[in-house]
Short mmCIF file of C-alpha atoms in Angstrom, two decimals:
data_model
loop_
_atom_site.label_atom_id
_atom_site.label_comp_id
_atom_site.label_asym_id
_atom_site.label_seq_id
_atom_site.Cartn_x
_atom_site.Cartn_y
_atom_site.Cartn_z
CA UNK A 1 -0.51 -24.88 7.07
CA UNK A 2 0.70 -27.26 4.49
CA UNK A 3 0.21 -30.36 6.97
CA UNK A 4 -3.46 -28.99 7.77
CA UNK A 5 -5.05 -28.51 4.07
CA UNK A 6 -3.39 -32.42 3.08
CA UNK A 7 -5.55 -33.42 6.56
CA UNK A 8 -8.71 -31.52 5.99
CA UNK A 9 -8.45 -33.00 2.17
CA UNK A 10 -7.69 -36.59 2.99
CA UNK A 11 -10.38 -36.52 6.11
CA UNK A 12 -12.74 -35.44 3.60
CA UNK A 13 -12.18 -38.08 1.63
CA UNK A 14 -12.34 -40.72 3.51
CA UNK A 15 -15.61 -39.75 4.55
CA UNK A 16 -16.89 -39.40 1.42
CA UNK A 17 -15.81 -42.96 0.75
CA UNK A 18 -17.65 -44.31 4.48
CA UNK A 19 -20.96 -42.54 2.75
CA UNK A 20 -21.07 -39.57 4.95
CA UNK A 21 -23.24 -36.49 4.82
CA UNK A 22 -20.20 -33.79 3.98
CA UNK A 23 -21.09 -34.06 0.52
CA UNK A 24 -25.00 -32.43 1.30
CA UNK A 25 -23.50 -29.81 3.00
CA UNK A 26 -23.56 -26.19 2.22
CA UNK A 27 -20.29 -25.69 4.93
CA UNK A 28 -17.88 -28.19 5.80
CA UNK A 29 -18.80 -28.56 9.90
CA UNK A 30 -22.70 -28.07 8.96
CA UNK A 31 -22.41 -24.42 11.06
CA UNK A 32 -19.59 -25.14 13.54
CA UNK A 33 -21.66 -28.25 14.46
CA UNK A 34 -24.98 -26.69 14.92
CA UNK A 35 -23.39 -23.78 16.67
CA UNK A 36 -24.97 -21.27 14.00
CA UNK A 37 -28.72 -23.05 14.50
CA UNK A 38 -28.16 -22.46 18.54
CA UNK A 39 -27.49 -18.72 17.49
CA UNK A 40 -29.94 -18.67 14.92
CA UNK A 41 -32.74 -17.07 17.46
CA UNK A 42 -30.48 -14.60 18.70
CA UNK A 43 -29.53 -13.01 15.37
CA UNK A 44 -26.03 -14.10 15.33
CA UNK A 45 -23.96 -16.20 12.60
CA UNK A 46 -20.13 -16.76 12.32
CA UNK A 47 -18.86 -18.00 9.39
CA UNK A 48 -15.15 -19.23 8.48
CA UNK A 49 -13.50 -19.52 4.96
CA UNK A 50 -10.08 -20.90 4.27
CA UNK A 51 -8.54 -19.52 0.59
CA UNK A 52 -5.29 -21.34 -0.95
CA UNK A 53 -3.48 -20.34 -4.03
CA UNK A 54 -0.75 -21.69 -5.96
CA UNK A 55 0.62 -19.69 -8.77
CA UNK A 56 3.50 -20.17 -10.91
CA UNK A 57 5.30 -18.18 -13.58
CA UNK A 58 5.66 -20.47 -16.28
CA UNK A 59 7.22 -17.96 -19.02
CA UNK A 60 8.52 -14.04 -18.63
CA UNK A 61 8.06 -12.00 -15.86
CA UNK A 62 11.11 -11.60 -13.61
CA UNK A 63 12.22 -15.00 -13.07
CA UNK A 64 10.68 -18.33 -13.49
CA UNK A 65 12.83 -19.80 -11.20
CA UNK A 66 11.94 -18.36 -7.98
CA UNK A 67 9.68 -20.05 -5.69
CA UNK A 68 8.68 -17.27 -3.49
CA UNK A 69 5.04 -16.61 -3.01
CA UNK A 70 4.16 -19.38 -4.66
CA UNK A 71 1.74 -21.20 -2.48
CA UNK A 72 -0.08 -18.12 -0.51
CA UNK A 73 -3.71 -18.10 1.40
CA UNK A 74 -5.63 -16.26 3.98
CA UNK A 75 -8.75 -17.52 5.74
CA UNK A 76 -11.35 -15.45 7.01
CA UNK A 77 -13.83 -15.02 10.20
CA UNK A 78 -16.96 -13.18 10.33
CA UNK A 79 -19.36 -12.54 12.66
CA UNK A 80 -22.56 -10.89 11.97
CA UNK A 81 -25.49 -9.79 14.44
CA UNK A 82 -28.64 -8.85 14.14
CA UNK A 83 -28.97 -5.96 16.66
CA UNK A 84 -33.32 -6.16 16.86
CA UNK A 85 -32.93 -9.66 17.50
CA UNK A 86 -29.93 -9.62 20.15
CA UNK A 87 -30.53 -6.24 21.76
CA UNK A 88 -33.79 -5.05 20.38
CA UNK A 89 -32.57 -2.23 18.48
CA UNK A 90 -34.89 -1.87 15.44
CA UNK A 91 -33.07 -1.75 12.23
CA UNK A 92 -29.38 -2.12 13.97
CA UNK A 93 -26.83 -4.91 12.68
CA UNK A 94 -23.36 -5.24 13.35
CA UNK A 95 -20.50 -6.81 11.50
CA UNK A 96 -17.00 -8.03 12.06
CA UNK A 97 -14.52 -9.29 10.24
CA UNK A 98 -10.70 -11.05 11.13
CA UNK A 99 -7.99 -12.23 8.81
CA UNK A 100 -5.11 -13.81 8.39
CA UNK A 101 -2.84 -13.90 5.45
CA UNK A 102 0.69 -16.11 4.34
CA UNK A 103 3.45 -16.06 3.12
CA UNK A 104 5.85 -13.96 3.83
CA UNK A 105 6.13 -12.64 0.42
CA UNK A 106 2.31 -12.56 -0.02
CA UNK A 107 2.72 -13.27 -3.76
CA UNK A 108 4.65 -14.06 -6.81
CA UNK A 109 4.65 -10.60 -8.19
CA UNK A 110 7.45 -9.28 -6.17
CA UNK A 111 10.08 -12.42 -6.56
CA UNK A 112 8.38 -13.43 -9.84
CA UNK A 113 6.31 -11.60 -12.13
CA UNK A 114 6.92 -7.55 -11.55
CA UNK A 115 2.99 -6.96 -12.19
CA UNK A 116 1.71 -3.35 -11.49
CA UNK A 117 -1.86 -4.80 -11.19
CA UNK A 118 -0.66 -7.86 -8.72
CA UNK A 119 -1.31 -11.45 -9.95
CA UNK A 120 -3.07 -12.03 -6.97
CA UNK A 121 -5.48 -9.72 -5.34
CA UNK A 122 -5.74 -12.08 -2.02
CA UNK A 123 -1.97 -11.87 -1.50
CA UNK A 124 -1.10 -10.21 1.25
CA UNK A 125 2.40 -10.19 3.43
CA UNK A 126 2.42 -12.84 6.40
CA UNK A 127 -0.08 -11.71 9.40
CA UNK A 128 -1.46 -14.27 11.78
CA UNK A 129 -4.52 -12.20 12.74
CA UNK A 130 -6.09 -8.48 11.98
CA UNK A 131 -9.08 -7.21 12.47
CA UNK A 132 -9.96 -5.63 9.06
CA UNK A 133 -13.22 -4.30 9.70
CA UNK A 134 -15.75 -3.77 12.51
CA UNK A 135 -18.73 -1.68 11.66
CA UNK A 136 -22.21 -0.71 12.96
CA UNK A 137 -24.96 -0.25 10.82
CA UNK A 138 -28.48 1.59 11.20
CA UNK A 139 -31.23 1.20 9.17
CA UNK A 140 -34.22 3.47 8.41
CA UNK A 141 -37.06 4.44 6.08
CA UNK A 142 -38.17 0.81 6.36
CA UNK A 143 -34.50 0.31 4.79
CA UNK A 144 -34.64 2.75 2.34
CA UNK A 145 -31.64 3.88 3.95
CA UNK A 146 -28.60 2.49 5.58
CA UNK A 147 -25.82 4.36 7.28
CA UNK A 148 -22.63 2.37 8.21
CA UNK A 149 -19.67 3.45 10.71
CA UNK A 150 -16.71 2.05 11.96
CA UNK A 151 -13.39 0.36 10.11
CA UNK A 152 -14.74 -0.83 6.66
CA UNK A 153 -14.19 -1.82 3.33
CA UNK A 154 -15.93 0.40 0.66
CA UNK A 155 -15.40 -2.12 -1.76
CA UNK A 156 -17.59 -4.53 -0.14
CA UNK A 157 -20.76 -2.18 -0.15
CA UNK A 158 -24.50 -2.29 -0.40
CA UNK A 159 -26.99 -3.51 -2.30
CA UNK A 160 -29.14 -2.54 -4.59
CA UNK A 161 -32.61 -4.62 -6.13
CA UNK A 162 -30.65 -7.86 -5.94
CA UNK A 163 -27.04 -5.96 -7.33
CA UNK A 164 -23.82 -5.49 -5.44
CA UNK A 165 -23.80 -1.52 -5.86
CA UNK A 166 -20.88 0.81 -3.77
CA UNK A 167 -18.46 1.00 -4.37
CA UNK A 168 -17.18 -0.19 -7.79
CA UNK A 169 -18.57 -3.16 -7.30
CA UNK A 170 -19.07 -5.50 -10.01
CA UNK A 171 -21.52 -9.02 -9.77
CA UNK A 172 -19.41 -10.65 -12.26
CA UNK A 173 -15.32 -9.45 -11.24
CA UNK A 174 -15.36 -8.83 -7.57
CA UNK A 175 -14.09 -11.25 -5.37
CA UNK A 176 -10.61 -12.61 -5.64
CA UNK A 177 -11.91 -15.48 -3.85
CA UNK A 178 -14.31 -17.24 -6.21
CA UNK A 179 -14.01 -14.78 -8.84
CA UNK A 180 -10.71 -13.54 -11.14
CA UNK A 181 -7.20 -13.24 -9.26
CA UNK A 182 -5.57 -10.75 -10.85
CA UNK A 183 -6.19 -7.19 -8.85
CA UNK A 184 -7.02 -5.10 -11.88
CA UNK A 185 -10.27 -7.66 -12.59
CA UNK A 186 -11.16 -7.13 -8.99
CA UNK A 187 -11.08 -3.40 -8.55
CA UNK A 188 -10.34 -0.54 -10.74
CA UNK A 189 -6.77 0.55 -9.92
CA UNK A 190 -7.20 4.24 -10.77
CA UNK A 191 -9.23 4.34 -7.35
CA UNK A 192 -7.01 4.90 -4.41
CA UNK A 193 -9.08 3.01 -1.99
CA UNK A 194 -7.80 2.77 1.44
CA UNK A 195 -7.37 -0.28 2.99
CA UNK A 196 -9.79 -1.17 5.85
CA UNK A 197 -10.49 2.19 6.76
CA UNK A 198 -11.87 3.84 9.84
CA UNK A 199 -15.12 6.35 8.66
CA UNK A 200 -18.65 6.27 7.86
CA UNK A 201 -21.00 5.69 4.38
CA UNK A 202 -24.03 5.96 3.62
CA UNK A 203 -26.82 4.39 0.98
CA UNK A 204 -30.00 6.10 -0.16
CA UNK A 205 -32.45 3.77 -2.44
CA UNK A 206 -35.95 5.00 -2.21
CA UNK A 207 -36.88 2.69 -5.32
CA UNK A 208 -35.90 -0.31 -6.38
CA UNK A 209 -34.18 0.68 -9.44
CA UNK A 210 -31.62 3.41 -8.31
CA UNK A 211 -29.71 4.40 -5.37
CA UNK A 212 -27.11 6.81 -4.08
CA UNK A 213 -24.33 6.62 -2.16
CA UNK A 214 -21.17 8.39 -0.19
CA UNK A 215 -18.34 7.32 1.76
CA UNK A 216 -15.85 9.12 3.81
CA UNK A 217 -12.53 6.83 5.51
CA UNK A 218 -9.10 8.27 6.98
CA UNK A 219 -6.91 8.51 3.89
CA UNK A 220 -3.33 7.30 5.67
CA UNK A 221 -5.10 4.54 7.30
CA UNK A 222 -2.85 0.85 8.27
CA UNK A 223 -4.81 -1.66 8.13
CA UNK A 224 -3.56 -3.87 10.44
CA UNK A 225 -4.28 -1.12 13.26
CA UNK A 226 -7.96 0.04 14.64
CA UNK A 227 -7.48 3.50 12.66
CA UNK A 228 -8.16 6.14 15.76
CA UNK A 229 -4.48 7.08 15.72
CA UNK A 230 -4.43 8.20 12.14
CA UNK A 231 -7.81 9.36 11.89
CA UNK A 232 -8.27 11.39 14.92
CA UNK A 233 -4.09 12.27 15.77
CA UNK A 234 -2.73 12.72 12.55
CA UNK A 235 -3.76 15.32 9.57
CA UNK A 236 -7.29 15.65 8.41
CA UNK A 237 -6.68 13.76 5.12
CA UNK A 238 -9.83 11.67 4.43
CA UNK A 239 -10.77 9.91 1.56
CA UNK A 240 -14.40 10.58 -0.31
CA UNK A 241 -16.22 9.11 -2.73
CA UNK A 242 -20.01 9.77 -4.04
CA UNK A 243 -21.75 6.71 -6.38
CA UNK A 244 -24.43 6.69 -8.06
CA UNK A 245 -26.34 4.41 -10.52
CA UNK A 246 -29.30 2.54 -11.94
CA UNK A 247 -30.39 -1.26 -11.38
CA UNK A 248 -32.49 -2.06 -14.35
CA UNK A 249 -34.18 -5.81 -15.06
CA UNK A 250 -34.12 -6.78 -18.62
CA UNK A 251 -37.16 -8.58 -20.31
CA UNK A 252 -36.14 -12.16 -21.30
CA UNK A 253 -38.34 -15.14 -22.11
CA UNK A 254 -37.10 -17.10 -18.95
CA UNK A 255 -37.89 -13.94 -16.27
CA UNK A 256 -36.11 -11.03 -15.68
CA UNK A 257 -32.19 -10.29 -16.23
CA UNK A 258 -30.27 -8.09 -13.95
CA UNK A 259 -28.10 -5.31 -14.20
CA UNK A 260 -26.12 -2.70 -12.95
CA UNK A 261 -24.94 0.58 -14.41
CA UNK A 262 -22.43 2.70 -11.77
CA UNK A 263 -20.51 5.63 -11.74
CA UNK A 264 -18.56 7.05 -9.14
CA UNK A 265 -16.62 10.20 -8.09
CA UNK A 266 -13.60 10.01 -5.73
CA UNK A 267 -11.46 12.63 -3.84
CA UNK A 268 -8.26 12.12 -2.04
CA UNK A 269 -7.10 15.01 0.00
CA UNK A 270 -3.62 13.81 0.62
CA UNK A 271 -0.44 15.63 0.01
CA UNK A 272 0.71 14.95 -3.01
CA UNK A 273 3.77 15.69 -4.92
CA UNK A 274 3.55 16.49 -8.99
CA UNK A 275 5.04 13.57 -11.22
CA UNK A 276 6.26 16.95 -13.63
CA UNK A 277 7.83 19.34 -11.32
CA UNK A 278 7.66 18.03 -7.71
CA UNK A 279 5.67 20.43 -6.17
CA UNK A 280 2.82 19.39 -3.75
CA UNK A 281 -1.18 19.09 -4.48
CA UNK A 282 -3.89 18.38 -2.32
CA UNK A 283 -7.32 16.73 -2.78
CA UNK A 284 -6.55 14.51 -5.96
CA UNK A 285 -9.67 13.39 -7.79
CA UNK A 286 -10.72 11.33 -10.53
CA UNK A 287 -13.82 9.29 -11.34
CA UNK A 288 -15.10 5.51 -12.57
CA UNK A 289 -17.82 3.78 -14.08
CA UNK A 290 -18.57 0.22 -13.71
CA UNK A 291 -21.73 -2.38 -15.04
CA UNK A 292 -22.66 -5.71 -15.23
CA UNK A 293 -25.57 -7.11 -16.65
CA UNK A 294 -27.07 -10.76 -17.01
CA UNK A 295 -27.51 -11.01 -20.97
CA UNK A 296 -29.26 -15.37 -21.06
CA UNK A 297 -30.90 -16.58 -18.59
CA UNK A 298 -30.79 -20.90 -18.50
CA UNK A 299 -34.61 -21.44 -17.04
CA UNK A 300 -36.88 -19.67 -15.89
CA UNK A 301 -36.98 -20.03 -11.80
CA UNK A 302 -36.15 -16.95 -9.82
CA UNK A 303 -33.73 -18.92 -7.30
CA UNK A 304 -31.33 -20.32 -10.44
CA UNK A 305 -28.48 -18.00 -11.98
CA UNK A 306 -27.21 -19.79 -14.36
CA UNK A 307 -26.70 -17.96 -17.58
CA UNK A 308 -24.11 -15.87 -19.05
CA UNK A 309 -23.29 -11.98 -18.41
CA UNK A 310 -20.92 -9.25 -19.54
CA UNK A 311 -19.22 -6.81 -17.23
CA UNK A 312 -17.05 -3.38 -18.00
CA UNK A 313 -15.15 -0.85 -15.86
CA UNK A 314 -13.31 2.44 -16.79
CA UNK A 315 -11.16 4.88 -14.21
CA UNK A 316 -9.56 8.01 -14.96
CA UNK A 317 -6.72 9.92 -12.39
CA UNK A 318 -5.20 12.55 -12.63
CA UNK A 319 -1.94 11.13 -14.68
CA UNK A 320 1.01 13.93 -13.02
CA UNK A 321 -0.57 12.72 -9.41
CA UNK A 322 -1.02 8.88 -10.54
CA UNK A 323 0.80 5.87 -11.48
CA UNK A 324 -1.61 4.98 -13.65
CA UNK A 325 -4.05 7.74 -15.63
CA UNK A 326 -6.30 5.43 -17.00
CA UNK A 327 -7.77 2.25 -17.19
CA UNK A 328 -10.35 0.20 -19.13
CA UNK A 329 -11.58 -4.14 -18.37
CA UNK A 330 -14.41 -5.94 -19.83
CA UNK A 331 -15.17 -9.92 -19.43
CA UNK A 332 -18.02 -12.47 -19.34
CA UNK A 333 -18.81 -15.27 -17.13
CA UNK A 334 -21.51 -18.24 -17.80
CA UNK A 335 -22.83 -20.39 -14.59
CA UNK A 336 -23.43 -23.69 -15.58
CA UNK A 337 -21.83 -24.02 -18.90
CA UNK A 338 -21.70 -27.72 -18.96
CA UNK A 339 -24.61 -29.64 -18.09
CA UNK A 340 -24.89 -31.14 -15.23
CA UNK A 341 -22.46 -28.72 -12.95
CA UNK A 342 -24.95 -26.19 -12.44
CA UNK A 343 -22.82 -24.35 -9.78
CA UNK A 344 -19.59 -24.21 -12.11
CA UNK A 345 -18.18 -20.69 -13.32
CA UNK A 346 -16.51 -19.67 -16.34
CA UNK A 347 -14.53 -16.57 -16.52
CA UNK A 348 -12.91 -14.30 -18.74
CA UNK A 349 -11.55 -11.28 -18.54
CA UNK A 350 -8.77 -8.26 -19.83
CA UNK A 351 -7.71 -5.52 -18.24
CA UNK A 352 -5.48 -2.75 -19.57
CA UNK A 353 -3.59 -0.13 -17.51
CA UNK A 354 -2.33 3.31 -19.10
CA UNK A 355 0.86 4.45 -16.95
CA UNK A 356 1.37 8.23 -16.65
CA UNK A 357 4.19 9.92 -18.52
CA UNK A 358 5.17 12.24 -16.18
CA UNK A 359 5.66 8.95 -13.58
CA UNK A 360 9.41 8.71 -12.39
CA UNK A 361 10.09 12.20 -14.93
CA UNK A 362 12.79 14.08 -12.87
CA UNK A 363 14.81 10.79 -11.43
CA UNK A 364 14.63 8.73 -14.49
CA UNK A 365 12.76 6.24 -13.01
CA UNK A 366 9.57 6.30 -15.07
CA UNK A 367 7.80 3.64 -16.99
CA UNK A 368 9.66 2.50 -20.23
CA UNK A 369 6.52 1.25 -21.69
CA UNK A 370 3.29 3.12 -21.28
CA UNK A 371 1.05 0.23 -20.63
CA UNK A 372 0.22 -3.36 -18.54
CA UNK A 373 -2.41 -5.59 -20.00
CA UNK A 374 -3.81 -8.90 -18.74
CA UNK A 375 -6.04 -11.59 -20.10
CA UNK A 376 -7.65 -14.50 -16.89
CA UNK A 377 -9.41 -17.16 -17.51
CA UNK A 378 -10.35 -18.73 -14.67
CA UNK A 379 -13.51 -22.03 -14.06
CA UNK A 380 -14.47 -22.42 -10.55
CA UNK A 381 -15.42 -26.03 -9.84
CA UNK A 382 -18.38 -26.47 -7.11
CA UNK A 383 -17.26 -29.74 -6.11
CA UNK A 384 -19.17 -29.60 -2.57
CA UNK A 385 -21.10 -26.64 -1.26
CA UNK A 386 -18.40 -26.23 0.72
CA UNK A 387 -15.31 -26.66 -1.45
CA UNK A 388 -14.53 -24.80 -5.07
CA UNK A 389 -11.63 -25.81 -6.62
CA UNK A 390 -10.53 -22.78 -9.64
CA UNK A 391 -7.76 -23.11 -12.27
CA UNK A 392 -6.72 -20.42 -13.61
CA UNK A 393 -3.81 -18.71 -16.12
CA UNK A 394 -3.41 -15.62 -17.05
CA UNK A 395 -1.36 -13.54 -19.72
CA UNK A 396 0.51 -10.72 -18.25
CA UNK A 397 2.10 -7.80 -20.99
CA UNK A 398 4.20 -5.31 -19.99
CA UNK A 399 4.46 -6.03 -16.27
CA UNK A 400 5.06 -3.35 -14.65
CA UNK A 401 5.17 -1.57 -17.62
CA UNK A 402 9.00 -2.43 -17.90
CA UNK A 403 10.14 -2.67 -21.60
CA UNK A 404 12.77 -5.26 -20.76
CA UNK A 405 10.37 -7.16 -18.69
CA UNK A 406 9.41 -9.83 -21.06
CA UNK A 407 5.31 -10.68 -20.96
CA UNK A 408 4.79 -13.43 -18.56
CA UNK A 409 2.36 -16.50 -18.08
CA UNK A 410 1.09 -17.34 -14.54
CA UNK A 411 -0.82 -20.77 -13.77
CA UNK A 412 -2.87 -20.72 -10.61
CA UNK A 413 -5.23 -23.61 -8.85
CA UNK A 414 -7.18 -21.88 -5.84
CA UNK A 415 -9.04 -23.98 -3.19
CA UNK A 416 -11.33 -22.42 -1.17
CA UNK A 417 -13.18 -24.19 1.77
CA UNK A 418 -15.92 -23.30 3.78
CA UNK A 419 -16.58 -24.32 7.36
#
């Protein structure tokens, strides 16, 4: 994999150099050669995205020394159809998406850091190809409302008046891939999502400034399988979760400034044993909030968002059921901070953790500290509209909530490539 990003890199290069056209481009093959225009009329697009991360723990953590996990990627495949178009059903789309992940260790936190939150959110054990999701989705009330089934990801949800809404979703702290790295500025740990899940949601929006929505996926899912085994063979332990919110556009003097304001309501009806006296409980719950919203807009056309914005989250669980009872993150971001690299992010953000007390209370192998921070700053460099290039360090304290676990410091360059 090594062999292939030093080729793609020094190809691109030297075509840059011989004046070529890769520079213009919004993906690196111009849509698999004109593959996507050919599909265009049909209603199909694939798309293919290759993410690379180094990391290193320069201070703390477990070890410094240990090069595990250091270099780790995944690249993803999607495929999305537009059923009306291909088949003639009205209001019918259908999505798919593969992955692959390296290495074997599928981070730095295990051999490394000892981070409860994860260091990086894209790291994921070696796995040459899965099938994470594969959904069908109907559309009605002139698309008012939208109701999804199949093997999903309910943190890659809807949207709502121009706002990623369902579920805890967050415009600014959302996407490990362009966005922060660290897991706990991606999603808000208290929620026991299940991985690529197989079950059904649905979104409700019958005006443009709030919306609705409810999810139900098999609760002991595996990801790397289809999910009938577990969700039709095994016990009826599903996962739900009910969000609702408001999408509100701010006045400004260069047009309008979007927001989002979320909260949320999970339950897990797993088995689960008590932290304080081992006995089992069923349907666990807990709930979230979550908002963004665009505070300066740059100029004043409709297409451009560059400008600066603020984004908070909060969870609460159920602390004698939970690893971690609460939770709190806030952060900014500004597109186009320096003139001239319109496309550029800066990010910051911190993230704190509350561990549960009763955790690890009748083996003596609870948390010695009762808390994991983190501070990221990360600035994600458009250098092509196909290639971002994003630095990054963050401050881990408390990892893993281990007292003698000293706090560590992580340095991180992610390239991600579109083709």
């Amino acid at each position: 994999m090594k062999v292939l990003v030093v080729l793609v890199l020094a190809g691109s290069v030297l075509c840059f150099a011989e004046g070529n056209d890769l520079e213009g481009r919004e993906t690196l093959t111009d849509g698999f050669f004109g593959l996507n225009d050919e599909l265009a009329d049909t209603g199909v697009e694939i798309g293919l995205g290759l993410t690379q991360i180094y990391q290193q723990n320069v201070r703390g953590g477990i070890s410094k020394h240990r090069r595990a996990g250091r270099y780790a990627g995944s690249y993803d495949i999607e495929l999305t159809a537009d059923l009306q178009r291909l088949l003639g059903i009205e209001g019918g789309a259908f999505f798919m998406h593969t992955e692959g992940f390296w290495s074997k260790s599928g981070g730095i936190d295990g051999p490394s850091v000892g981070s409860a939150f994860g260091v990086n959110a894209d790291g994921c054990p070696r796995n040459a190809i899965i099938v994470t999701e594969f959904w069908y989705e109907q559309s009605m009330l002139d698309g008012q409302l939208l109701f999804r089934v199949g093997k999903m990801d309910l943190t890659g949800g809807f949207d709502c008046h121009g706002c990623p809404v369902a579920f805890d979703t967050s415009a600014f702290a959302n996407d490990e891939t362009t966005q922060f790295l660290n897991g706990a500025l991606v999603n808000n740990p208290t929620i026991p999502f299940p991985d690529y899940a197989l079950g059904a949601a649905a979104f409700y929006s019958p005006i443009d400034w709030w919306y609705a929505a409810a999810g139900v996926v098999d609760a002991q899912n595996d990801f790397r399988e289809n999910g009938f085994k577990t969700t039709f063979g095994d016990e009826d332990y599903f996962f739900y979760i009910f969000e609702t919110g408001v999408t509100p556009r701010l006045a400004s003097a260069n047009g309008p400034l979007p927001g989002a304001y979320r909260v949320g309501l999970w339950i897990d009806a797993q088995d689960k044993f008590r932290f304080s006296n081992g006995k089992r409980y069923r349907d666990d719950t807990g709930f979230y909030l979550s908002c963004d919203q665009m505070i300066h807009k740059e100029n004043s056309n409709p297409e451009d968002t560059q400008g600066f914005g603020v984004f908070g989250r909060f969870g609460y669980a159920n602390s004698d059921l939970n690893e971690i009872g609460n939770f709190w993150s806030f952060g900014v971001q500004y597109q186009g901070l320096i003139d001239g690299r319109d496309d550029d992010v800066l990010g910051v953000g911190f993230a704190q953790g509350i561990f549960s007390d009763f955790a690890g209370a009748n083996d003596d192998t609870g948390y010695t500290d009762d808390h994991e921070s983190v501070l990221e700053l990360y600035y994600n460099a458009a250098i092509t509209g196909w290639l971002n290039v994003s630095p990054s360090v963050q401050y881990v304290s408390n990892p893993g909530g281990n007292r003698t676990t000293s706090d560590a410091v992580v340095l991180g360059l992610r390239l991600q490539m579109t083709f």
